Amino acid sequence: MMNDNSRIALVTGGARGIGRAIALALAQPGLTIYLNDVVLGEEAVRTQQEVEAKGAAARLVEFNVADAAAVNQGLDYILKESGRLDILVNNAGITRDNLIVRMKETEWDAVLGVNLKGAFNCIRAVSRPMVKQRGGRIINISSVVGVMGNAGQANYVASKAGLIGLTKTVARELASRNITVNAVAPGFIQTEMTEALPEVTRNLMLAQIPLGRFGTSEEVAQAVAFLASDAATYITGQVIHVNGGMLMV
Ligand code: NAD
């Protein structure tokens, strides 16, 4: 697929953070990347320019992944414009942390709605065109906590564990059409969020990581780019852990 000049990719939540790094890692001449976000602002435009500087085409497509009708409309637009979709990266994600005794129904619904139903909405919308074109790559961004559990994140962990089950099931359903479906599970990644943590918390987290440091968005993005590449044609239904060794499975 990497040598096909007309490849089309969609990265949800692609404006910033890990999504931005994924778009940049995929970017190369011949590829058109649709950058999705729930609101497209300056960050998205900056990412678009950075992707284009690497020789890929970049288009912005605004929709809320949790809204099935909006997703279908967004995908209709992409398919009308490009005629196909080769790579879907379900990266959009949110947190609404709380201990289970205090967790509000709205916090549960919001996180499950974006992280899990959002991926379902996008996968369902791309599955028919990918089946028709007899090929495609779907990559879901899960998390190490989806496998380990994490106090204070019942909603987030349930969504990320759910993504792994979704990945394995859709991988089985679509394999005969040469569509691979995999998950990437990042560990602690250096973001504004981890930088803002108190030193004590940071040190506690670092003590759990054999490589002794947080990962970078680029290191997560490299695993996604590998799964989207011609080097990964025989890999499906898998979870690639990018966590510095904090969980070994
Ligand atoms: P981020 O908040 O920087 O980026 C997430 C992007 O998703 C944002 O641009 C946001 O606007 C977008 N988004 C949110 N809701 C959306 C919706 N309903 N529709 C469309 N877009 C929406 O977060 P990040 O750290 O870059 O995380 C990216 C993914 O990686 C998430 O799925 C997250 O759960 C996962 N992850 C992150 C870490 C980490 O340490 N940062 C670790 C493991 C997994």
PDB file of C-alpha atoms and ligand atoms in Angstrom:
ATOM      1  CA  MET A   1       0.000   0.000   0.000  1.00  0.00           C
ATOM      2  CA  MET A   2       2.848   2.414   0.789  1.00  0.00           C
ATOM      3  CA  ASN A   3       3.828   2.551  -2.912  1.00  0.00           C
ATOM      4  CA  ASP A   4       0.351   3.315  -4.170  1.00  0.00           C
ATOM      5  CA  ASN A   5       0.284   6.952  -5.186  1.00  0.00           C
ATOM      6  CA  SER A   6      -3.352   7.560  -4.426  1.00  0.00           C
ATOM      7  CA  ARG A   7      -3.607   6.531  -0.784  1.00  0.00           C
ATOM      8  CA  ILE A   8      -6.101   8.305   1.417  1.00  0.00           C
ATOM      9  CA  ALA A   9      -5.939   8.404   5.232  1.00  0.00           C
ATOM     10  CA  LEU A  10      -8.198   9.749   7.967  1.00  0.00           C
ATOM     11  CA  VAL A  11      -6.832  10.551  11.439  1.00  0.00           C
ATOM     12  CA  THR A  12      -9.491  11.430  14.007  1.00  0.00           C
ATOM     13  CA  GLY A  13      -8.532  13.941  16.685  1.00  0.00           C
ATOM     14  CA  GLY A  14      -5.668  14.800  14.351  1.00  0.00           C
ATOM     15  CA  ALA A  15      -5.219  18.464  15.200  1.00  0.00           C
ATOM     16  CA  ARG A  16      -2.713  18.053  18.009  1.00  0.00           C
ATOM     17  CA  GLY A  17      -0.878  15.659  20.328  1.00  0.00           C
ATOM     18  CA  ILE A  18      -0.536  12.033  19.290  1.00  0.00           C
ATOM     19  CA  GLY A  19      -2.930  12.501  16.342  1.00  0.00           C
ATOM     20  CA  ARG A  20      -0.739  15.268  14.938  1.00  0.00           C
ATOM     21  CA  ALA A  21       2.367  13.072  15.335  1.00  0.00           C
ATOM     22  CA  ILE A  22       0.556  10.220  13.551  1.00  0.00           C
ATOM     23  CA  ALA A  23      -0.389  12.469  10.626  1.00  0.00           C
ATOM     24  CA  LEU A  24       3.237  13.633  10.358  1.00  0.00           C
ATOM     25  CA  ALA A  25       4.584  10.075  10.535  1.00  0.00           C
ATOM     26  CA  LEU A  26       2.221   8.961   7.758  1.00  0.00           C
ATOM     27  CA  ALA A  27       2.845  12.038   5.608  1.00  0.00           C
ATOM     28  CA  GLN A  28       4.665  11.446   2.344  1.00  0.00           C
ATOM     29  CA  PRO A  29       4.161  12.434  -1.280  1.00  0.00           C
ATOM     30  CA  GLY A  30       1.191  10.624  -2.807  1.00  0.00           C
ATOM     31  CA  LEU A  31      -0.774  10.431   0.414  1.00  0.00           C
ATOM     32  CA  THR A  32      -3.786  12.600   1.186  1.00  0.00           C
ATOM     33  CA  ILE A  33      -4.464  12.918   4.900  1.00  0.00           C
ATOM     34  CA  TYR A  34      -7.812  14.058   6.212  1.00  0.00           C
ATOM     35  CA  LEU A  35      -7.295  15.632   9.617  1.00  0.00           C
ATOM     36  CA  ASN A  36     -10.441  15.392  11.693  1.00  0.00           C
ATOM     37  CA  ASP A  37     -11.241  17.170  14.912  1.00  0.00           C
ATOM     38  CA  VAL A  38     -14.372  18.131  16.789  1.00  0.00           C
ATOM     39  CA  VAL A  39     -13.496  21.809  16.335  1.00  0.00           C
ATOM     40  CA  LEU A  40     -10.918  22.773  13.750  1.00  0.00           C
ATOM     41  CA  GLY A  41      -8.931  25.794  14.885  1.00  0.00           C
ATOM     42  CA  GLU A  42      -5.417  27.195  14.628  1.00  0.00           C
ATOM     43  CA  GLU A  43      -3.792  23.970  15.854  1.00  0.00           C
ATOM     44  CA  ALA A  44      -5.412  22.003  13.039  1.00  0.00           C
ATOM     45  CA  VAL A  45      -4.307  24.542  10.437  1.00  0.00           C
ATOM     46  CA  ARG A  46      -0.736  24.385  11.782  1.00  0.00           C
ATOM     47  CA  THR A  47      -0.779  20.590  11.602  1.00  0.00           C
ATOM     48  CA  GLN A  48      -2.179  20.784   8.066  1.00  0.00           C
ATOM     49  CA  GLN A  49       0.738  23.023   7.033  1.00  0.00           C
ATOM     50  CA  GLU A  50       3.269  20.702   8.689  1.00  0.00           C
ATOM     51  CA  VAL A  51       1.809  17.668   6.880  1.00  0.00           C
ATOM     52  CA  GLU A  52       1.919  19.525   3.573  1.00  0.00           C
ATOM     53  CA  ALA A  53       5.541  20.520   4.210  1.00  0.00           C
ATOM     54  CA  LYS A  54       6.328  16.778   4.173  1.00  0.00           C
ATOM     55  CA  GLY A  55       4.891  16.491   0.665  1.00  0.00           C
ATOM     56  CA  ALA A  56       1.495  14.961   1.491  1.00  0.00           C
ATOM     57  CA  ALA A  57      -1.836  16.616   0.793  1.00  0.00           C
ATOM     58  CA  ALA A  58      -3.777  17.577   3.919  1.00  0.00           C
ATOM     59  CA  ARG A  59      -7.484  18.336   4.179  1.00  0.00           C
ATOM     60  CA  LEU A  60      -9.479  19.343   7.245  1.00  0.00           C
ATOM     61  CA  VAL A  61     -12.761  17.642   8.067  1.00  0.00           C
ATOM     62  CA  GLU A  62     -14.680  18.716  11.152  1.00  0.00           C
ATOM     63  CA  PHE A  63     -17.015  16.311  12.928  1.00  0.00           C
ATOM     64  CA  ASN A  64     -17.699  14.877  16.350  1.00  0.00           C
ATOM     65  CA  VAL A  65     -16.801  11.178  16.242  1.00  0.00           C
ATOM     66  CA  ALA A  66     -19.424  10.459  18.921  1.00  0.00           C
ATOM     67  CA  ASP A  67     -22.190  11.635  16.569  1.00  0.00           C
ATOM     68  CA  ALA A  68     -22.998   8.818  14.117  1.00  0.00           C
ATOM     69  CA  ALA A  69     -24.865  11.064  11.665  1.00  0.00           C
ATOM     70  CA  ALA A  70     -21.992  13.578  11.616  1.00  0.00           C
ATOM     71  CA  VAL A  71     -19.459  10.773  11.068  1.00  0.00           C
ATOM     72  CA  ASN A  72     -21.476   9.391   8.148  1.00  0.00           C
ATOM     73  CA  GLN A  73     -21.687  12.855   6.618  1.00  0.00           C
ATOM     74  CA  GLY A  74     -17.945  13.404   7.071  1.00  0.00           C
ATOM     75  CA  LEU A  75     -17.122  10.060   5.485  1.00  0.00           C
ATOM     76  CA  ASP A  76     -19.533  10.728   2.581  1.00  0.00           C
ATOM     77  CA  TYR A  77     -17.675  13.975   1.959  1.00  0.00           C
ATOM     78  CA  ILE A  78     -14.261  12.253   2.004  1.00  0.00           C
ATOM     79  CA  LEU A  79     -15.415   9.423  -0.246  1.00  0.00           C
ATOM     80  CA  LYS A  80     -17.056  11.786  -2.738  1.00  0.00           C
ATOM     81  CA  GLU A  81     -13.896  13.858  -2.911  1.00  0.00           C
ATOM     82  CA  SER A  82     -11.345  11.023  -2.914  1.00  0.00           C
ATOM     83  CA  GLY A  83     -13.239   7.947  -4.073  1.00  0.00           C
ATOM     84  CA  ARG A  84     -11.614   5.702  -1.450  1.00  0.00           C
ATOM     85  CA  LEU A  85     -10.168   5.453   2.038  1.00  0.00           C
ATOM     86  CA  ASP A  86      -7.107   3.307   2.716  1.00  0.00           C
ATOM     87  CA  ILE A  87      -6.171   4.099   6.310  1.00  0.00           C
ATOM     88  CA  LEU A  88      -8.387   4.956   9.273  1.00  0.00           C
ATOM     89  CA  VAL A  89      -6.730   5.898  12.573  1.00  0.00           C
ATOM     90  CA  ASN A  90      -9.179   6.135  15.476  1.00  0.00           C
ATOM     91  CA  ASN A  91      -7.207   8.461  17.736  1.00  0.00           C
ATOM     92  CA  ALA A  92      -9.794  10.929  19.101  1.00  0.00           C
ATOM     93  CA  GLY A  93     -10.060  10.473  22.845  1.00  0.00           C
ATOM     94  CA  ILE A  94     -11.023  12.270  26.042  1.00  0.00           C
ATOM     95  CA  THR A  95     -10.804  11.702  29.799  1.00  0.00           C
ATOM     96  CA  ARG A  96     -13.266  12.593  32.560  1.00  0.00           C
ATOM     97  CA  ASP A  97     -11.508  11.016  35.555  1.00  0.00           C
ATOM     98  CA  ASN A  98     -13.256  10.235  38.823  1.00  0.00           C
ATOM     99  CA  LEU A  99     -13.369   7.467  41.407  1.00  0.00           C
ATOM    100  CA  ILE A 100     -16.225   5.049  40.748  1.00  0.00           C
ATOM    101  CA  VAL A 101     -18.121   6.177  43.883  1.00  0.00           C
ATOM    102  CA  ARG A 102     -18.227   9.730  42.510  1.00  0.00           C
ATOM    103  CA  MET A 103     -18.410   9.089  38.805  1.00  0.00           C
ATOM    104  CA  LYS A 104     -21.338  10.810  37.154  1.00  0.00           C
ATOM    105  CA  GLU A 105     -23.373   9.172  34.422  1.00  0.00           C
ATOM    106  CA  THR A 106     -22.485  12.122  32.174  1.00  0.00           C
ATOM    107  CA  GLU A 107     -18.757  11.439  32.713  1.00  0.00           C
ATOM    108  CA  TRP A 108     -19.218   7.768  31.826  1.00  0.00           C
ATOM    109  CA  ASP A 109     -21.330   8.527  28.751  1.00  0.00           C
ATOM    110  CA  ALA A 110     -19.031  11.258  27.433  1.00  0.00           C
ATOM    111  CA  VAL A 111     -15.901   9.086  27.557  1.00  0.00           C
ATOM    112  CA  LEU A 112     -17.531   5.940  26.195  1.00  0.00           C
ATOM    113  CA  GLY A 113     -19.246   8.070  23.532  1.00  0.00           C
ATOM    114  CA  VAL A 114     -16.034   9.528  22.113  1.00  0.00           C
ATOM    115  CA  ASN A 115     -13.465   6.801  22.785  1.00  0.00           C
ATOM    116  CA  LEU A 116     -15.450   3.650  22.022  1.00  0.00           C
ATOM    117  CA  LYS A 117     -18.630   4.585  20.150  1.00  0.00           C
ATOM    118  CA  GLY A 118     -16.595   7.126  18.171  1.00  0.00           C
ATOM    119  CA  ALA A 119     -14.351   4.335  16.891  1.00  0.00           C
ATOM    120  CA  PHE A 120     -17.382   2.144  16.166  1.00  0.00           C
ATOM    121  CA  ASN A 121     -19.035   4.986  14.208  1.00  0.00           C
ATOM    122  CA  CYS A 122     -15.924   5.527  12.075  1.00  0.00           C
ATOM    123  CA  ILE A 123     -15.216   1.824  11.518  1.00  0.00           C
ATOM    124  CA  ARG A 124     -18.811   1.167  10.458  1.00  0.00           C
ATOM    125  CA  ALA A 125     -18.711   4.105   8.046  1.00  0.00           C
ATOM    126  CA  VAL A 126     -15.456   2.970   6.370  1.00  0.00           C
ATOM    127  CA  SER A 127     -16.089  -0.780   6.380  1.00  0.00           C
ATOM    128  CA  ARG A 128     -18.293  -0.866   3.263  1.00  0.00           C
ATOM    129  CA  PRO A 129     -15.965   1.207   1.054  1.00  0.00           C
ATOM    130  CA  MET A 130     -12.940  -0.754   2.326  1.00  0.00           C
ATOM    131  CA  VAL A 131     -14.718  -4.063   1.589  1.00  0.00           C
ATOM    132  CA  LYS A 132     -15.541  -2.795  -1.917  1.00  0.00           C
ATOM    133  CA  GLN A 133     -11.952  -1.737  -2.587  1.00  0.00           C
ATOM    134  CA  ARG A 134     -10.757  -5.032  -1.084  1.00  0.00           C
ATOM    135  CA  GLY A 135      -8.193  -3.560   1.238  1.00  0.00           C
ATOM    136  CA  GLY A 136      -7.588  -1.154   4.063  1.00  0.00           C
ATOM    137  CA  ARG A 137      -5.912  -0.523   7.391  1.00  0.00           C
ATOM    138  CA  ILE A 138      -7.745   0.353  10.589  1.00  0.00           C
ATOM    139  CA  ILE A 139      -5.676   1.347  13.621  1.00  0.00           C
ATOM    140  CA  ASN A 140      -7.274   2.077  16.980  1.00  0.00           C
ATOM    141  CA  ILE A 141      -5.446   4.007  19.711  1.00  0.00           C
ATOM    142  CA  SER A 142      -6.067   2.178  22.983  1.00  0.00           C
ATOM    143  CA  SER A 143      -3.981   2.571  26.152  1.00  0.00           C
ATOM    144  CA  VAL A 144      -1.864   0.518  28.531  1.00  0.00           C
ATOM    145  CA  VAL A 145      -4.506   1.131  31.204  1.00  0.00           C
ATOM    146  CA  GLY A 146      -7.064  -0.672  29.022  1.00  0.00           C
ATOM    147  CA  VAL A 147      -5.097  -3.828  29.857  1.00  0.00           C
ATOM    148  CA  MET A 148      -3.848  -2.997  33.385  1.00  0.00           C
ATOM    149  CA  GLY A 149      -6.762  -1.021  34.842  1.00  0.00           C
ATOM    150  CA  ASN A 150      -6.202   2.306  36.602  1.00  0.00           C
ATOM    151  CA  ALA A 151      -7.879   3.667  39.717  1.00  0.00           C
ATOM    152  CA  GLY A 152      -9.871   6.806  38.983  1.00  0.00           C
ATOM    153  CA  GLN A 153     -10.431   6.015  35.321  1.00  0.00           C
ATOM    154  CA  ALA A 154     -13.222   3.394  35.176  1.00  0.00           C
ATOM    155  CA  ASN A 155     -14.848   5.091  32.178  1.00  0.00           C
ATOM    156  CA  TYR A 156     -11.584   5.642  30.261  1.00  0.00           C
ATOM    157  CA  VAL A 157     -10.262   2.149  31.015  1.00  0.00           C
ATOM    158  CA  ALA A 158     -13.555   0.529  29.991  1.00  0.00           C
ATOM    159  CA  SER A 159     -13.443   2.447  26.694  1.00  0.00           C
ATOM    160  CA  LYS A 160      -9.817   1.489  26.004  1.00  0.00           C
ATOM    161  CA  ALA A 161     -10.376  -2.183  26.937  1.00  0.00           C
ATOM    162  CA  GLY A 162     -13.501  -2.130  24.767  1.00  0.00           C
ATOM    163  CA  LEU A 163     -11.428  -0.857  21.851  1.00  0.00           C
ATOM    164  CA  ILE A 164      -9.211  -3.929  22.101  1.00  0.00           C
ATOM    165  CA  GLY A 165     -12.226  -6.271  21.887  1.00  0.00           C
ATOM    166  CA  LEU A 166     -13.615  -4.220  19.011  1.00  0.00           C
ATOM    167  CA  THR A 167     -10.247  -4.437  17.230  1.00  0.00           C
ATOM    168  CA  LYS A 168     -10.072  -8.234  17.492  1.00  0.00           C
ATOM    169  CA  THR A 169     -13.668  -8.751  16.373  1.00  0.00           C
ATOM    170  CA  VAL A 170     -13.555  -6.414  13.386  1.00  0.00           C
ATOM    171  CA  ALA A 171     -10.180  -7.925  12.437  1.00  0.00           C
ATOM    172  CA  ARG A 172     -11.879 -11.326  12.203  1.00  0.00           C
ATOM    173  CA  GLU A 173     -14.864  -9.943  10.275  1.00  0.00           C
ATOM    174  CA  LEU A 174     -12.861  -8.044   7.653  1.00  0.00           C
ATOM    175  CA  ALA A 175      -9.754 -10.221   7.225  1.00  0.00           C
ATOM    176  CA  SER A 176     -11.100 -12.033   4.152  1.00  0.00           C
ATOM    177  CA  ARG A 177     -11.256  -8.652   2.380  1.00  0.00           C
ATOM    178  CA  ASN A 178      -7.597  -7.888   3.044  1.00  0.00           C
ATOM    179  CA  ILE A 179      -8.456  -5.288   5.669  1.00  0.00           C
ATOM    180  CA  THR A 180      -6.236  -5.383   8.749  1.00  0.00           C
ATOM    181  CA  VAL A 181      -7.392  -4.032  12.103  1.00  0.00           C
ATOM    182  CA  ASN A 182      -4.932  -3.446  14.939  1.00  0.00           C
ATOM    183  CA  ALA A 183      -4.583  -1.418  18.114  1.00  0.00           C
ATOM    184  CA  VAL A 184      -1.679   0.595  19.473  1.00  0.00           C
ATOM    185  CA  ALA A 185      -1.608   0.901  23.270  1.00  0.00           C
ATOM    186  CA  PRO A 186       0.569   3.793  24.450  1.00  0.00           C
ATOM    187  CA  GLY A 187       1.876   3.948  28.003  1.00  0.00           C
ATOM    188  CA  PHE A 188       2.695   7.275  29.683  1.00  0.00           C
ATOM    189  CA  ILE A 189       3.375   9.717  26.894  1.00  0.00           C
ATOM    190  CA  GLN A 190       5.054  13.077  27.390  1.00  0.00           C
ATOM    191  CA  THR A 191       2.329  15.634  26.797  1.00  0.00           C
ATOM    192  CA  GLU A 192       1.271  18.916  28.359  1.00  0.00           C
ATOM    193  CA  MET A 193      -0.740  16.756  30.755  1.00  0.00           C
ATOM    194  CA  THR A 194       2.227  14.735  32.059  1.00  0.00           C
ATOM    195  CA  GLU A 195       4.452  17.842  32.142  1.00  0.00           C
ATOM    196  CA  ALA A 196       1.969  19.565  34.465  1.00  0.00           C
ATOM    197  CA  LEU A 197       1.989  16.728  37.040  1.00  0.00           C
ATOM    198  CA  PRO A 198       3.607  17.312  40.450  1.00  0.00           C
ATOM    199  CA  GLU A 199       7.158  15.956  40.682  1.00  0.00           C
ATOM    200  CA  VAL A 200       6.174  13.282  43.242  1.00  0.00           C
ATOM    201  CA  THR A 201       3.512  11.868  40.910  1.00  0.00           C
ATOM    202  CA  ARG A 202       5.855  12.014  37.926  1.00  0.00           C
ATOM    203  CA  ASN A 203       8.524  10.117  39.879  1.00  0.00           C
ATOM    204  CA  LEU A 204       6.033   7.459  40.987  1.00  0.00           C
ATOM    205  CA  MET A 205       5.013   6.958  37.364  1.00  0.00           C
ATOM    206  CA  LEU A 206       8.613   6.883  36.148  1.00  0.00           C
ATOM    207  CA  ALA A 207       9.485   4.209  38.727  1.00  0.00           C
ATOM    208  CA  GLN A 208       7.078   1.839  36.930  1.00  0.00           C
ATOM    209  CA  ILE A 209       8.800   2.251  33.557  1.00  0.00           C
ATOM    210  CA  PRO A 210      11.866   0.052  32.913  1.00  0.00           C
ATOM    211  CA  LEU A 211      13.138   2.433  30.203  1.00  0.00           C
ATOM    212  CA  GLY A 212      13.065   5.171  32.866  1.00  0.00           C
ATOM    213  CA  ARG A 213      11.314   7.897  30.873  1.00  0.00           C
ATOM    214  CA  PHE A 214       7.976   8.843  29.378  1.00  0.00           C
ATOM    215  CA  GLY A 215       7.428   8.045  25.711  1.00  0.00           C
ATOM    216  CA  THR A 216       6.953  10.642  22.993  1.00  0.00           C
ATOM    217  CA  SER A 217       4.025  11.122  20.623  1.00  0.00           C
ATOM    218  CA  GLU A 218       6.454  10.396  17.793  1.00  0.00           C
ATOM    219  CA  GLU A 219       7.281   6.974  19.267  1.00  0.00           C
ATOM    220  CA  VAL A 220       3.570   6.102  19.303  1.00  0.00           C
ATOM    221  CA  ALA A 221       3.181   7.455  15.775  1.00  0.00           C
ATOM    222  CA  GLN A 222       5.996   5.227  14.470  1.00  0.00           C
ATOM    223  CA  ALA A 223       4.062   2.114  15.555  1.00  0.00           C
ATOM    224  CA  VAL A 224       0.977   3.413  13.726  1.00  0.00           C
ATOM    225  CA  ALA A 225       2.996   4.193  10.591  1.00  0.00           C
ATOM    226  CA  PHE A 226       4.425   0.660  10.696  1.00  0.00           C
ATOM    227  CA  LEU A 227       0.932  -0.886  10.911  1.00  0.00           C
ATOM    228  CA  ALA A 228      -0.163   1.270   7.959  1.00  0.00           C
ATOM    229  CA  SER A 229       2.870   0.286   5.873  1.00  0.00           C
ATOM    230  CA  ASP A 230       3.638  -2.555   3.481  1.00  0.00           C
ATOM    231  CA  ALA A 231       5.806  -4.054   6.226  1.00  0.00           C
ATOM    232  CA  ALA A 232       2.683  -5.020   8.203  1.00  0.00           C
ATOM    233  CA  THR A 233       0.553  -6.868   5.623  1.00  0.00           C
ATOM    234  CA  TYR A 234       0.344 -10.064   7.734  1.00  0.00           C
ATOM    235  CA  ILE A 235      -0.466  -8.432  11.088  1.00  0.00           C
ATOM    236  CA  THR A 236      -4.092  -8.219  12.184  1.00  0.00           C
ATOM    237  CA  GLY A 237      -6.058  -8.371  15.423  1.00  0.00           C
ATOM    238  CA  GLN A 238      -2.990  -7.371  17.442  1.00  0.00           C
ATOM    239  CA  VAL A 239      -2.231  -4.857  20.139  1.00  0.00           C
ATOM    240  CA  ILE A 240       1.176  -3.180  19.843  1.00  0.00           C
ATOM    241  CA  HIS A 241       2.302  -1.860  23.224  1.00  0.00           C
ATOM    242  CA  VAL A 242       4.407   1.304  23.217  1.00  0.00           C
ATOM    243  CA  ASN A 243       5.047   1.749  26.929  1.00  0.00           C
ATOM    244  CA  GLY A 244       8.774   1.577  27.733  1.00  0.00           C
ATOM    245  CA  GLY A 245       8.258  -1.879  29.271  1.00  0.00           C
ATOM    246  CA  MET A 246       5.836  -0.807  32.023  1.00  0.00           C
ATOM    247  CA  LEU A 247       3.562  -3.668  30.975  1.00  0.00           C
ATOM    248  CA  MET A 248       4.938  -6.802  29.374  1.00  0.00           C
ATOM    249  CA  VAL A 249       2.345  -9.113  27.836  1.00  0.00           C
TER     250      VAL A 249
HETATM  251  P1  NAD B   1      -5.144  15.290  23.081  1.00  0.00           P
HETATM  252  O1  NAD B   1      -6.241  15.747  23.974  1.00  0.00           O
HETATM  253  O2  NAD B   1      -3.919  16.126  22.966  1.00  0.00           O
HETATM  254  O3  NAD B   1      -5.721  15.057  21.612  1.00  0.00           O
HETATM  255  C1  NAD B   1      -6.967  14.447  21.365  1.00  0.00           C
HETATM  256  C2  NAD B   1      -7.598  15.094  20.146  1.00  0.00           C
HETATM  257  O4  NAD B   1      -8.890  14.500  19.956  1.00  0.00           O
HETATM  258  C3  NAD B   1      -7.830  16.606  20.362  1.00  0.00           C
HETATM  259  O5  NAD B   1      -7.394  17.325  19.219  1.00  0.00           O
HETATM  260  C4  NAD B   1      -9.319  16.697  20.554  1.00  0.00           C
HETATM  261  O6  NAD B   1      -9.898  17.918  20.144  1.00  0.00           O
HETATM  262  C5  NAD B   1      -9.818  15.529  19.702  1.00  0.00           C
HETATM  263  N1  NAD B   1     -11.174  15.118  20.055  1.00  0.00           N
HETATM  264  C6  NAD B   1     -11.708  15.029  21.308  1.00  0.00           C
HETATM  265  N2  NAD B   1     -12.994  14.677  21.229  1.00  0.00           N
HETATM  266  C7  NAD B   1     -13.289  14.534  19.902  1.00  0.00           C
HETATM  267  C8  NAD B   1     -14.475  14.188  19.206  1.00  0.00           C
HETATM  268  N3  NAD B   1     -15.602  13.941  19.845  1.00  0.00           N
HETATM  269  N4  NAD B   1     -14.423  14.135  17.848  1.00  0.00           N
HETATM  270  C9  NAD B   1     -13.272  14.412  17.186  1.00  0.00           C
HETATM  271  N5  NAD B   1     -12.121  14.745  17.817  1.00  0.00           N
HETATM  272  C10 NAD B   1     -12.131  14.814  19.159  1.00  0.00           C
HETATM  273  O7  NAD B   1      -4.793  13.812  23.543  1.00  0.00           O
HETATM  274  P2  NAD B   1      -3.547  12.852  23.177  1.00  0.00           P
HETATM  275  O8  NAD B   1      -2.730  12.708  24.398  1.00  0.00           O
HETATM  276  O9  NAD B   1      -2.894  13.277  21.906  1.00  0.00           O
HETATM  277  O10 NAD B   1      -4.339  11.477  22.967  1.00  0.00           O
HETATM  278  C11 NAD B   1      -4.626  10.921  21.699  1.00  0.00           C
HETATM  279  C12 NAD B   1      -5.113   9.486  21.890  1.00  0.00           C
HETATM  280  O11 NAD B   1      -4.099   8.733  22.551  1.00  0.00           O
HETATM  281  C13 NAD B   1      -6.354   9.379  22.780  1.00  0.00           C
HETATM  282  O12 NAD B   1      -7.203   8.370  22.277  1.00  0.00           O
HETATM  283  C14 NAD B   1      -5.790   8.987  24.131  1.00  0.00           C
HETATM  284  O13 NAD B   1      -6.727   8.304  24.911  1.00  0.00           O
HETATM  285  C15 NAD B   1      -4.638   8.096  23.696  1.00  0.00           C
HETATM  286  N6  NAD B   1      -3.599   7.924  24.714  1.00  0.00           N
HETATM  287  C16 NAD B   1      -2.886   9.001  25.195  1.00  0.00           C
HETATM  288  C17 NAD B   1      -1.893   8.798  26.163  1.00  0.00           C
HETATM  289  C18 NAD B   1      -1.077   9.946  26.707  1.00  0.00           C
HETATM  290  O14 NAD B   1      -0.273   9.721  27.627  1.00  0.00           O
HETATM  291  N7  NAD B   1      -1.201  11.162  26.178  1.00  0.00           N
HETATM  292  C19 NAD B   1      -1.648   7.517  26.641  1.00  0.00           C
HETATM  293  C20 NAD B   1      -2.394   6.445  26.146  1.00  0.00           C
HETATM  294  C21 NAD B   1      -3.357   6.669  25.180  1.00  0.00           C
END
